[in-house]
């Protein structure tokens, strides 16, 4: 674990650097030196770019943390933060807000949809005080499909709101204000609280029954992780819509670099997820002409990930 | 230390075990055996609290198991499963350290003491050299040793083993069971076994489960009898004393083939263990086999006894007496065929050969499966060799292997068909 400390410090410096660099980059090129003199530049920096960059960072933190937890808990490398119906629930909530409330309370409804879906899955898969992981997984898929069906129906009958829903589904940071950032800050303590479970996550990755034998209160553990990670995902979805890829790939990426120990993997993935999303969003708003950020993360991230996988199997 | 009182176990409505009571403690290696589905693993799961008894109580040092927290429980009881799942590629050292989890608080971290305990656990199981390897790169036997080391790092007072050697080669099996045996001198060990001979060899006491209950419990020699094994596993076995260890040693017997069609009495003259396979083959072929004269310390005698074959016997190291020859003559009169192994001939058994010659028995088959130049076999100064060639000249059939012997016997008995 100690040998990973330099890498974590390096990642932290990269986080700081990416925030500074990406705040400067933009269609209206503003040099740091000119900042104090120019009032419009200061508005662009502090009211438009900085909140957007910080929000992307926080959402990246959260999605990666939730991804690590889901993959660890389900011992399945296909798991991501949206596994247990959170994305479908969030999308349904947001769509309802867009169609019926003209976009008002979209934030609240998206968050409620995420959390609600998780609770639904949790409630269904509990059997006599126990919640087998497999049951949870299958219930999650079923609930997702059900909510997606409702969502599809809404989109089919949405008329002119369809474009708005569609944009939201692909995720992005074009409408970010400081309020989003303040709310997003909750992601940090929530993600860090997951660190307290990192030892259990390590043990859990060797099998649930083994975890019981080693004294892990597995039911409590699953309940807590589910609660915290759906809270984090809910916040992320509420702020930026459904951004794929970050929560799925970042944990893999970091596992290749720092190994499977969650005490290192979790903070490393958080920071890497933040950096990835900040750069992706910067690309989206500059080169990409405000293309949804999810497009960028997948377009560049997936080939890079395939390259890493290939290299690992060649070794 | 651990005590079960009238424990009933069930999965939902399906009962698995009922009224299980036993106790064990430090210094004992207790083995649990029984056929598939007899509840061996479920019993272990009850002790490790994965399964809750539907009735009765399990006590750990007079405390009811349910009152302990998960951490408290895993500081007392450690489990080694059948086969470990390697999951993510953790280094061996980290996996063993996971055994310290119940001893380290949520906000605590690993201390030197924890590292010392892990180092000792790895030494005990002989995996120190693997400490930095990934658990995905090591062999199944090594992984099982890692899991055992992790269990030892828990510093348990009771170790539960669920067929810990099920997927390992023989060398690994014995190595691991030997380690478990040594451990059982300082802590209590309960293990589930499929291999009855391993159970007999390594355990101090055995519990045989059958039909929801404990069929037999006690020292291996008392539990592993042909009767109990027939009841529980529905097979016929012989139980002998392992000549090297004195533990019971179980071998399954071939099942007699009802449709084999052999009929009539066949007498076998053998000795020195050379006739055992022949006796079994004829017995399985459906013949009424008799044998003798054999010394009671002969392996062939033991085989005959296990198969229930009538046998004329003499005390060890004595010559064949007239009384035995009288019995032999009665048996030969009933026999449709006589099969004789070429054997080793000396003053102790040459009497059989002479008797066979003088009784002018018909239908003799001599099984001579020796290789050229295999060593001396005639210790009678040529007397036996001469007698054998006289028998051959008189029409005895000489065959080279057991299938040919069976064919020859079948041919003889066909000429002289059964009266039934």
XYZ file of C-alpha atoms in Angstrom, chain A residues 2 71-72 75-77 130 196-197 199-203 205-207 209-210 212-217 255 259-263 312, chain B residues 45 48-50 70-71 74 77 79 81 85-90 94-95 98-99 101-102 104-110 135 150 154:
64
model
C 2.823 2.399 0.878
C -17.732 -3.900 -9.292
C -16.361 -4.920 -5.909
C -17.503 -9.195 -8.197
C -18.400 -8.509 -11.779
C -16.316 -6.384 -14.094
C -31.005 -11.594 3.434
C -14.209 3.028 5.448
C -15.521 -0.073 3.701
C -11.185 -3.562 3.684
C -14.582 -5.243 3.479
C -14.626 -4.669 -0.279
C -11.288 -6.470 -0.552
C -12.583 -9.432 1.411
C -14.150 -9.729 -3.754
C -13.073 -13.259 -2.720
C -16.675 -14.345 -2.269
C -19.443 -16.707 2.021
C -15.741 -16.184 2.679
C -19.044 -14.045 6.338
C -16.411 -16.475 7.615
C -13.984 -13.615 8.085
C -16.468 -11.743 10.228
C -17.903 -9.239 7.752
C -21.511 -8.333 8.518
C -6.920 -1.724 -11.209
C -3.905 -3.355 -8.265
C -7.112 -4.526 -6.632
C -6.630 -3.185 -3.077
C -9.648 -0.921 -2.550
C -7.788 1.225 -0.028
C -2.441 -6.940 -20.481
C -22.437 -24.294 7.746
C -20.064 -21.362 11.018
C -23.539 -19.797 11.263
C -24.269 -19.598 7.543
C -19.888 -11.634 13.233
C -16.461 -10.364 14.272
C -14.731 -15.163 13.274
C -14.052 -20.049 14.202
C -13.457 -21.932 7.720
C -13.931 -24.008 1.921
C -12.493 -18.285 -5.598
C -9.567 -16.138 -6.648
C -11.563 -13.049 -7.743
C -9.292 -10.052 -8.297
C -5.553 -10.663 -8.383
C -4.511 -9.841 -4.838
C -2.745 -9.393 1.317
C -5.097 -12.368 1.209
C -7.519 -10.479 5.376
C -7.592 -13.099 8.110
C -9.907 -8.406 9.629
C -11.907 -9.477 12.692
C -8.512 -4.896 13.367
C -11.056 -2.144 14.054
C -12.750 -0.151 11.303
C -10.525 2.842 11.903
C -7.465 0.779 12.837
C -4.630 -0.366 10.640
C -2.307 -3.362 10.457
C -3.327 -15.561 -6.071
C -5.710 -16.844 6.065
C -7.769 -15.391 12.320
